[in-house]
mmCIF file of C-alpha atoms in Angstrom:
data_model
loop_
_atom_site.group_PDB
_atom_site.id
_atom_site.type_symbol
_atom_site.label_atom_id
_atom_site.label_comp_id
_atom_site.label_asym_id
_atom_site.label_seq_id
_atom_site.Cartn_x
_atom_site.Cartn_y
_atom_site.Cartn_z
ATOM 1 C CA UNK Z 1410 11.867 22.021 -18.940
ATOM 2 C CA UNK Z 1411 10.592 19.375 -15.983
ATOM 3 C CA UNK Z 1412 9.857 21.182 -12.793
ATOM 4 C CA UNK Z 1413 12.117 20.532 -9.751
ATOM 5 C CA UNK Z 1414 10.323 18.246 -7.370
ATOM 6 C CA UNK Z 1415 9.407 19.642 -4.620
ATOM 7 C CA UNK Z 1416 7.301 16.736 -2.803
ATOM 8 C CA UNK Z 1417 7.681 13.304 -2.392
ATOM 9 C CA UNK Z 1418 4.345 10.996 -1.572
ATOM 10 C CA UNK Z 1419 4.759 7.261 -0.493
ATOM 11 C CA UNK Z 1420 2.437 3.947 -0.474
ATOM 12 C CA UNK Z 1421 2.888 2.565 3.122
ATOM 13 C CA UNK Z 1422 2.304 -1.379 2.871
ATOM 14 C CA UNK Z 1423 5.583 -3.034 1.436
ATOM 15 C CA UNK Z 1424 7.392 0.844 0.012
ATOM 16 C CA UNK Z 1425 7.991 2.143 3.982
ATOM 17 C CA UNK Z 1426 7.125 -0.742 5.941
ATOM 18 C CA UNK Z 1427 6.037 -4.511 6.571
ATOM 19 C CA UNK Z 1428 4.613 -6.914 8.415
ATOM 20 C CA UNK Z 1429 6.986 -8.838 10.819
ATOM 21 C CA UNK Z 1430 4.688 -11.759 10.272
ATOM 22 C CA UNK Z 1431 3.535 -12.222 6.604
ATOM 23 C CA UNK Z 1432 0.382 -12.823 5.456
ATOM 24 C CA UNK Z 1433 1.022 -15.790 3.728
ATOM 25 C CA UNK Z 1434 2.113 -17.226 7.021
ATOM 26 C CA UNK Z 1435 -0.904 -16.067 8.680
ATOM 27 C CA UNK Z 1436 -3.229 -16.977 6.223
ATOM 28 C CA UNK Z 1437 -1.860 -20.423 6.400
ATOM 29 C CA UNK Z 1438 -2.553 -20.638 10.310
ATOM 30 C CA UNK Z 1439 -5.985 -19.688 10.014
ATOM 31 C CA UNK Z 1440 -6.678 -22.143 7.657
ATOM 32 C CA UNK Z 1441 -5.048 -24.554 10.328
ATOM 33 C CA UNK Z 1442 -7.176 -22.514 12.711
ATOM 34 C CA UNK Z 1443 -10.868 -23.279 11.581
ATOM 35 C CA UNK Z 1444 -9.127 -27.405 10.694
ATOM 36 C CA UNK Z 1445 -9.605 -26.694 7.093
ATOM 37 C CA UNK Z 1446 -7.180 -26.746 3.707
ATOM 38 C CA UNK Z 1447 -6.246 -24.026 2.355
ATOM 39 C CA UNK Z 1448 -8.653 -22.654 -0.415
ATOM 40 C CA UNK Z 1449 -6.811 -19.639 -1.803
ATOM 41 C CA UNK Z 1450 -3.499 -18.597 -2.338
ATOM 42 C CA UNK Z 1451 -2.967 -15.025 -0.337
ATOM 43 C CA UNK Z 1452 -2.251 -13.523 -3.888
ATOM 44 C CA UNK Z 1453 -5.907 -14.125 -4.216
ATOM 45 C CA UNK Z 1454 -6.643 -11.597 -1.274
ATOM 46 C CA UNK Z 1455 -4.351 -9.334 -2.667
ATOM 47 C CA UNK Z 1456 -5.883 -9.257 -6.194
ATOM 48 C CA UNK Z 1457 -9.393 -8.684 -4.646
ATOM 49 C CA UNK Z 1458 -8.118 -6.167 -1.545
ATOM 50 C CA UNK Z 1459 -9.496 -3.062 -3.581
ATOM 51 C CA UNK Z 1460 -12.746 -4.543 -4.828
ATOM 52 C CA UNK Z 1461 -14.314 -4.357 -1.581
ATOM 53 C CA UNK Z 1462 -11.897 -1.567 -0.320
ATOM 54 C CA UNK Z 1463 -15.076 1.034 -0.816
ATOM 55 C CA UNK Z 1464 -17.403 -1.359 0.711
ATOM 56 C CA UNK Z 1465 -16.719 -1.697 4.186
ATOM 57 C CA UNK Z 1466 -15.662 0.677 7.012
ATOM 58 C CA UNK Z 1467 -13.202 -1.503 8.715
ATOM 59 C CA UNK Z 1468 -10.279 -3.949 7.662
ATOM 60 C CA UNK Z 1469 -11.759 -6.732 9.546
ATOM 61 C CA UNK Z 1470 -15.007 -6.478 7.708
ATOM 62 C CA UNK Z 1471 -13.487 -5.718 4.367
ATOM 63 C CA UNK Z 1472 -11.415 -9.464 5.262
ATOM 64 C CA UNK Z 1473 -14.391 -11.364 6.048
ATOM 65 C CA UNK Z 1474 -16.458 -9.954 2.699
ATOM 66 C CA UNK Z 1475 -13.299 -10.787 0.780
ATOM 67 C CA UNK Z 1476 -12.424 -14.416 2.112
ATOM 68 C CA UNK Z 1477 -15.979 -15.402 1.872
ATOM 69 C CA UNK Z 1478 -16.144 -14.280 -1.573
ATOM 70 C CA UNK Z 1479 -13.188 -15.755 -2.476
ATOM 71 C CA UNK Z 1480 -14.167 -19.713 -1.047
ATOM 72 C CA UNK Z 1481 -17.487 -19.107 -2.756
ATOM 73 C CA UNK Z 1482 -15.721 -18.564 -6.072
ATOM 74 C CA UNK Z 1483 -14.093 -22.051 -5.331
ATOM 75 C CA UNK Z 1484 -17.361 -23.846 -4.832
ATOM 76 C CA UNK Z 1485 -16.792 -23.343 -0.805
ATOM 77 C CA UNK Z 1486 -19.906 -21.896 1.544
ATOM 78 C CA UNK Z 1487 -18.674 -18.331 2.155
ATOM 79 C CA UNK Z 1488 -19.391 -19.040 6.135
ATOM 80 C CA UNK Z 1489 -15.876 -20.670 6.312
ATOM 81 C CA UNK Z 1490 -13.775 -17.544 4.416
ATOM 82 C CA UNK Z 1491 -15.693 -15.589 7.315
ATOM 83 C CA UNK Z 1492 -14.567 -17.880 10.078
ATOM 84 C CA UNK Z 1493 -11.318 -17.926 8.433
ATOM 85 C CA UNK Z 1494 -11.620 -13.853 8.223
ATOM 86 C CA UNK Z 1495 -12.106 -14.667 12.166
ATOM 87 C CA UNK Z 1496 -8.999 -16.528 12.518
ATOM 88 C CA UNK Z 1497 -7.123 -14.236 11.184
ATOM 89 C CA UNK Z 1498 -8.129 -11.216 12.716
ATOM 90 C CA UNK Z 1499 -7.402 -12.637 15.921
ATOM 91 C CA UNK Z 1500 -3.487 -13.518 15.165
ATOM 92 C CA UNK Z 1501 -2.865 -10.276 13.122
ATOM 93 C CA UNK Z 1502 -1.539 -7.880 15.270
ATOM 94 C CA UNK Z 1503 -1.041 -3.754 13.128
ATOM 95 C CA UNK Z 1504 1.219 -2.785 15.297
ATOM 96 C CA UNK Z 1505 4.148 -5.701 14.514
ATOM 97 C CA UNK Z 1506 5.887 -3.632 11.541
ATOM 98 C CA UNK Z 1507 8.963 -3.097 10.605
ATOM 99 C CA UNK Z 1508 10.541 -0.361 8.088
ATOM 100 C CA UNK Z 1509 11.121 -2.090 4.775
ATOM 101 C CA UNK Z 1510 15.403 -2.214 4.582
ATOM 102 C CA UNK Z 1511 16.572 1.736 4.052
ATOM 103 C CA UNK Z 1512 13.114 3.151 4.238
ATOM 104 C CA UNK Z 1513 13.273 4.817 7.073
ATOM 105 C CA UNK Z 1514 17.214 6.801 6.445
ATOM 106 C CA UNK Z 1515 15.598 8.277 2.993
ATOM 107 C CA UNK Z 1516 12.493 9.237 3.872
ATOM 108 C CA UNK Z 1517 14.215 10.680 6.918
ATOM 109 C CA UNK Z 1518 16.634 12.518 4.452
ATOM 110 C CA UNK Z 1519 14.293 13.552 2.284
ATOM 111 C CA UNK Z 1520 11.899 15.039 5.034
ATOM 112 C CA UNK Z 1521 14.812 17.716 5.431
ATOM 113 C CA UNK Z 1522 14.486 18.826 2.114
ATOM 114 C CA UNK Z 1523 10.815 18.218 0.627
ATOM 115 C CA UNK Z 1524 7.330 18.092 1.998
ATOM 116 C CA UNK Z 1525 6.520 14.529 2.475
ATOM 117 C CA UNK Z 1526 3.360 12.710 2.809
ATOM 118 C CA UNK Z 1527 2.266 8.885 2.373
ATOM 119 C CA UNK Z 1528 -1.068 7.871 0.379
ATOM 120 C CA UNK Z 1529 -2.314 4.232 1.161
ATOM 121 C CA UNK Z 1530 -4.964 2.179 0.736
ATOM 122 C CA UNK Z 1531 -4.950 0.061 3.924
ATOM 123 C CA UNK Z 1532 -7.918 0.485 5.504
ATOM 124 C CA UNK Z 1533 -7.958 3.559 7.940
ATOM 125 C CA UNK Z 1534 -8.132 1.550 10.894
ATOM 126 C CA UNK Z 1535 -5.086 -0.639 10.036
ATOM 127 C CA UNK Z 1536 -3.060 2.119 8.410
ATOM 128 C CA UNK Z 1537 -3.050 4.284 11.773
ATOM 129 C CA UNK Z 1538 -1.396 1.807 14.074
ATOM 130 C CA UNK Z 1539 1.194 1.269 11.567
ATOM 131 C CA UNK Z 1540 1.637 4.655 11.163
ATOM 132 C CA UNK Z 1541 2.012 5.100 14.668
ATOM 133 C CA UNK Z 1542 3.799 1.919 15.230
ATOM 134 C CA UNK Z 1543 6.304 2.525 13.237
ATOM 135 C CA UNK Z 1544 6.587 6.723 13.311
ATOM 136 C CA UNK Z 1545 5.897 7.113 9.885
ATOM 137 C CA UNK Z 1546 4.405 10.277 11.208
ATOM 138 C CA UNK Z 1547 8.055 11.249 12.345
ATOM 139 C CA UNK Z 1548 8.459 12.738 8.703
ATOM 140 C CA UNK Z 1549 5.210 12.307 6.931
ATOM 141 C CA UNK Z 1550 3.301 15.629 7.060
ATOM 142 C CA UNK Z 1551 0.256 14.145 6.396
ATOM 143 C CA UNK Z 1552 -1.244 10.727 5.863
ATOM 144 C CA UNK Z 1553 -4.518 10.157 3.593
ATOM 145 C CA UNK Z 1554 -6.110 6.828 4.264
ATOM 146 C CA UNK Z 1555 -7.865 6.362 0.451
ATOM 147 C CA UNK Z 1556 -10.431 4.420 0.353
ATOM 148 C CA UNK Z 1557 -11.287 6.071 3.786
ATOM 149 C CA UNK Z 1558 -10.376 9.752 3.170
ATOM 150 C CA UNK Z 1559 -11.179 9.918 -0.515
ATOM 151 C CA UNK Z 1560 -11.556 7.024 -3.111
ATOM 152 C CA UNK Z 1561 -8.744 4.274 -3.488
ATOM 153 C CA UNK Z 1562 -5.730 4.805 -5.598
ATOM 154 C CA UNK Z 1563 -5.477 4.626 -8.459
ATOM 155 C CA UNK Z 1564 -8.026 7.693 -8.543
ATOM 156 C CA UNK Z 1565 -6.118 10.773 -8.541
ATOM 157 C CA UNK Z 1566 -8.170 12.166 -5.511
ATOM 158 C CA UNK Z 1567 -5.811 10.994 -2.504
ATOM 159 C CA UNK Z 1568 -2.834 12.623 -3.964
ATOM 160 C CA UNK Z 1569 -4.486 15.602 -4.710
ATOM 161 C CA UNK Z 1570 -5.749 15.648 -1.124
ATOM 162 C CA UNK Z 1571 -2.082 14.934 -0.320
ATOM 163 C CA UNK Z 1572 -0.369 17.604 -2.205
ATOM 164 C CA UNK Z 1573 -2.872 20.103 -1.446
ATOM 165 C CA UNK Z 1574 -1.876 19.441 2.790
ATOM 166 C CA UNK Z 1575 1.339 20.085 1.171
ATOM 167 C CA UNK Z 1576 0.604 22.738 -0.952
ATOM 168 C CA UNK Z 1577 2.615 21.769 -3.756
ATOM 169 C CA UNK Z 1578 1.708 21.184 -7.071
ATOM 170 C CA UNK Z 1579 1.374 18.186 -9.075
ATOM 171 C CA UNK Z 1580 4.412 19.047 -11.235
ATOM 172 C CA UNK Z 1581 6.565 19.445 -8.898
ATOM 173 C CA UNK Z 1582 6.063 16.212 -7.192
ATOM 174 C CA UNK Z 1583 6.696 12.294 -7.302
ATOM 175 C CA UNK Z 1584 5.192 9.039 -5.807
ATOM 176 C CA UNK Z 1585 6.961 5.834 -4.651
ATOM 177 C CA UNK Z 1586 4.980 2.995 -4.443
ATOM 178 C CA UNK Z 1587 5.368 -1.057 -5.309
ATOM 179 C CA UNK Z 1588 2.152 -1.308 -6.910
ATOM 180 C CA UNK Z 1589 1.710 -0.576 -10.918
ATOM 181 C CA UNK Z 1590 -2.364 -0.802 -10.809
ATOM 182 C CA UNK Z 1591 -2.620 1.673 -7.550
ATOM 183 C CA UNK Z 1592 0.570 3.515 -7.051
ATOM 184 C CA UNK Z 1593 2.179 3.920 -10.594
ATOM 185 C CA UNK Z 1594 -1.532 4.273 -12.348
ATOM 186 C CA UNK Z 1595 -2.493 7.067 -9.759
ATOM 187 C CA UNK Z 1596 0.278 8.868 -9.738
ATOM 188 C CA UNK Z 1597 0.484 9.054 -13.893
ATOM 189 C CA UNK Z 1598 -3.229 10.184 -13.633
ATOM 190 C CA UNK Z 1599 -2.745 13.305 -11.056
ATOM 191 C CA UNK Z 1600 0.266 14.845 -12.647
ATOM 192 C CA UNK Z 1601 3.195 12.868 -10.365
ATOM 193 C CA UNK Z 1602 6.490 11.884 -11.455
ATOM 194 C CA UNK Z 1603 6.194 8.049 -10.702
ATOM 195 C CA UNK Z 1604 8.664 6.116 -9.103
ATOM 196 C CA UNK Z 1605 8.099 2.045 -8.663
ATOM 197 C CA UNK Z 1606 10.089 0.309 -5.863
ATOM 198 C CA UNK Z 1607 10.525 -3.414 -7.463
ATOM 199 C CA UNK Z 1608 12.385 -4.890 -5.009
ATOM 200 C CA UNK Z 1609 12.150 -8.440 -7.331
ATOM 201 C CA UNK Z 1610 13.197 -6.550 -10.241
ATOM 202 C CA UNK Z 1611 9.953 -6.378 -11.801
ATOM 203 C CA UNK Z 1612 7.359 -5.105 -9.208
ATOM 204 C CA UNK Z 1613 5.900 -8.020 -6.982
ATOM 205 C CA UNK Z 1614 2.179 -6.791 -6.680
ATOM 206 C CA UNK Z 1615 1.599 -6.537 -10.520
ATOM 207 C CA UNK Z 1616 -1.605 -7.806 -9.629
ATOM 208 C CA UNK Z 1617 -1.839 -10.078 -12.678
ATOM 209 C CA UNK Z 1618 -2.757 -7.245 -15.091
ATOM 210 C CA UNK Z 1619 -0.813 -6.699 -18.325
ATOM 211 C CA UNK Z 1620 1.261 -3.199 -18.218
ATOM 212 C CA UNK Z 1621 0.070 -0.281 -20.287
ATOM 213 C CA UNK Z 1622 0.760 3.160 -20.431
ATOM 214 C CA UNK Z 1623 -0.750 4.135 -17.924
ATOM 215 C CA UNK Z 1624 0.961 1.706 -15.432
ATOM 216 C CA UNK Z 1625 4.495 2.704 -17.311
ATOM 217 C CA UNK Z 1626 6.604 4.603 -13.927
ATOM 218 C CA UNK Z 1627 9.061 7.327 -14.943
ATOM 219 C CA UNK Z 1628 11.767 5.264 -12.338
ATOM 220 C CA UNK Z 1629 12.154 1.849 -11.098
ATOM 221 C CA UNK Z 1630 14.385 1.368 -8.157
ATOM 222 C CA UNK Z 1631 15.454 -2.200 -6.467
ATOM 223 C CA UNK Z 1632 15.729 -0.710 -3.272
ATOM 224 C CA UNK Z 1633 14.781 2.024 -1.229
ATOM 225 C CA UNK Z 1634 17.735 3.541 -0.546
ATOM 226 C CA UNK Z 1635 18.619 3.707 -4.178
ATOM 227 C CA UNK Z 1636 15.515 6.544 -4.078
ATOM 228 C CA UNK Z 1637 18.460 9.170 -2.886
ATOM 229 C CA UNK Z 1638 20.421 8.479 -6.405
ATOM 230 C CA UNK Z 1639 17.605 9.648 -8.732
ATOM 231 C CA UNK Z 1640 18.142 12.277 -10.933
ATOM 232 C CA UNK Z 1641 15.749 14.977 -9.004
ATOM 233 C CA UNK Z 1642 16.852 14.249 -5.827
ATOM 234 C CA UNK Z 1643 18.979 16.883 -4.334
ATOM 235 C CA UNK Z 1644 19.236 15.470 -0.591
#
């Protein structure tokens, strides 16, 4: 018989909240910044966020590694992804979030009845004015930065460093997250019940990788406030 849940963890970046500004927007105006074309698509940024997520110490460094590494792959000198980095360091702001549409009523419902906590991979830096921006922290009981705190999802680590702030077991508890590779993988390989938020129907940061069983979630929901209808919820 499946254990009652008795936690709930949540990615951060596009599951609880968002940027007012996107960063396909932004990425665009730095380009237009530094008077150059673009050279990669932001999906490109995206794809390579979490190979230099154990690299560097900041998000503004991790940025510059990535964009020059990204216009050298496209036969570009990597000095203009760093001045690009530059550009858009200086227009993104952390703090200008908003909750993603019904994030904030469940996780607020929820919070009466589980212990709730929120693993991401945004660098620490980042991740703690949104947090703050936003009052994620309202409900959250703890926060673990991976990549920061412990290695990036999709190593089981940061939820076990979640759950055991929560002191719950692996068992008895699920993840929400939009991403198959980090938040679906990780939570299959601690123990979680997973839970994919796929807003588009399919999950939006599939990261070009072909599904297998270990990115296969136990739920899919199109919207966050459709969380409060699954089967284990009791809120």
């Amino acid at each position: 018989m499946t254990e009652p849940v008795r936690a709930v963890l949540f990615d951060l970046d596009d599951t609880l909240i968002r940027y007012q500004r996107s960063s396909e927007t932004l990425l665009r105006g730095s380009f237009d910044a530094v008077g150059a074309d673009p050279v990669f698509p932001v999906e490109a940024y995206y794809d390579q966020f979490r190979r230099f997520a154990d690299r560097t110490d900041s998000v503004a460094e991790l940025r510059r590694e990535c964009f020059a590494a990204l216009c050298a792959d496209r036969g570009r000198g990597p000095d203009l992804g760093r001045r690009v980095a530059d550009a858009y360091a200086a227009e993104r702001d952390h703090r200008d979030v908003e909750w993603v549409a019904g994030a904030r009523e469940v996780m607020g419902s929820l919070s009466e009845h589980y212990r709730v906590g929120v693993v991401t991979n945004s660098p620490a830096d980042a991740a703690r004015q949104k947090v703050d921006a936003a009052g994620v922290d309202e409900y959250a009981e703890t926060v673990v930065f991976a990549g920061h705190d412990t290695p990036a999802k999709p190593a089981p680590e940061p939820f076990d460093r979640a759950l055991e702030a929560l002191d719950a077991d692996p068992a008895r508890a699920a993840h929400v997250g939009d991403s198959l590779q980090s938040d679906i993988a990780g939570a299959n390989a601690a123990g979680l019940r997973s839970v994919l938020f796929a807003a588009d129907g399919e999950g939006h940061r599939n990261e070009g990788h072909d599904a297998d069983e270990r990115t296969v979630p136990d739920n899919r929901i199109a919207s966050m406030s459709a969380l409060a209808s699954l089967p284990w919820v009791d809120a």
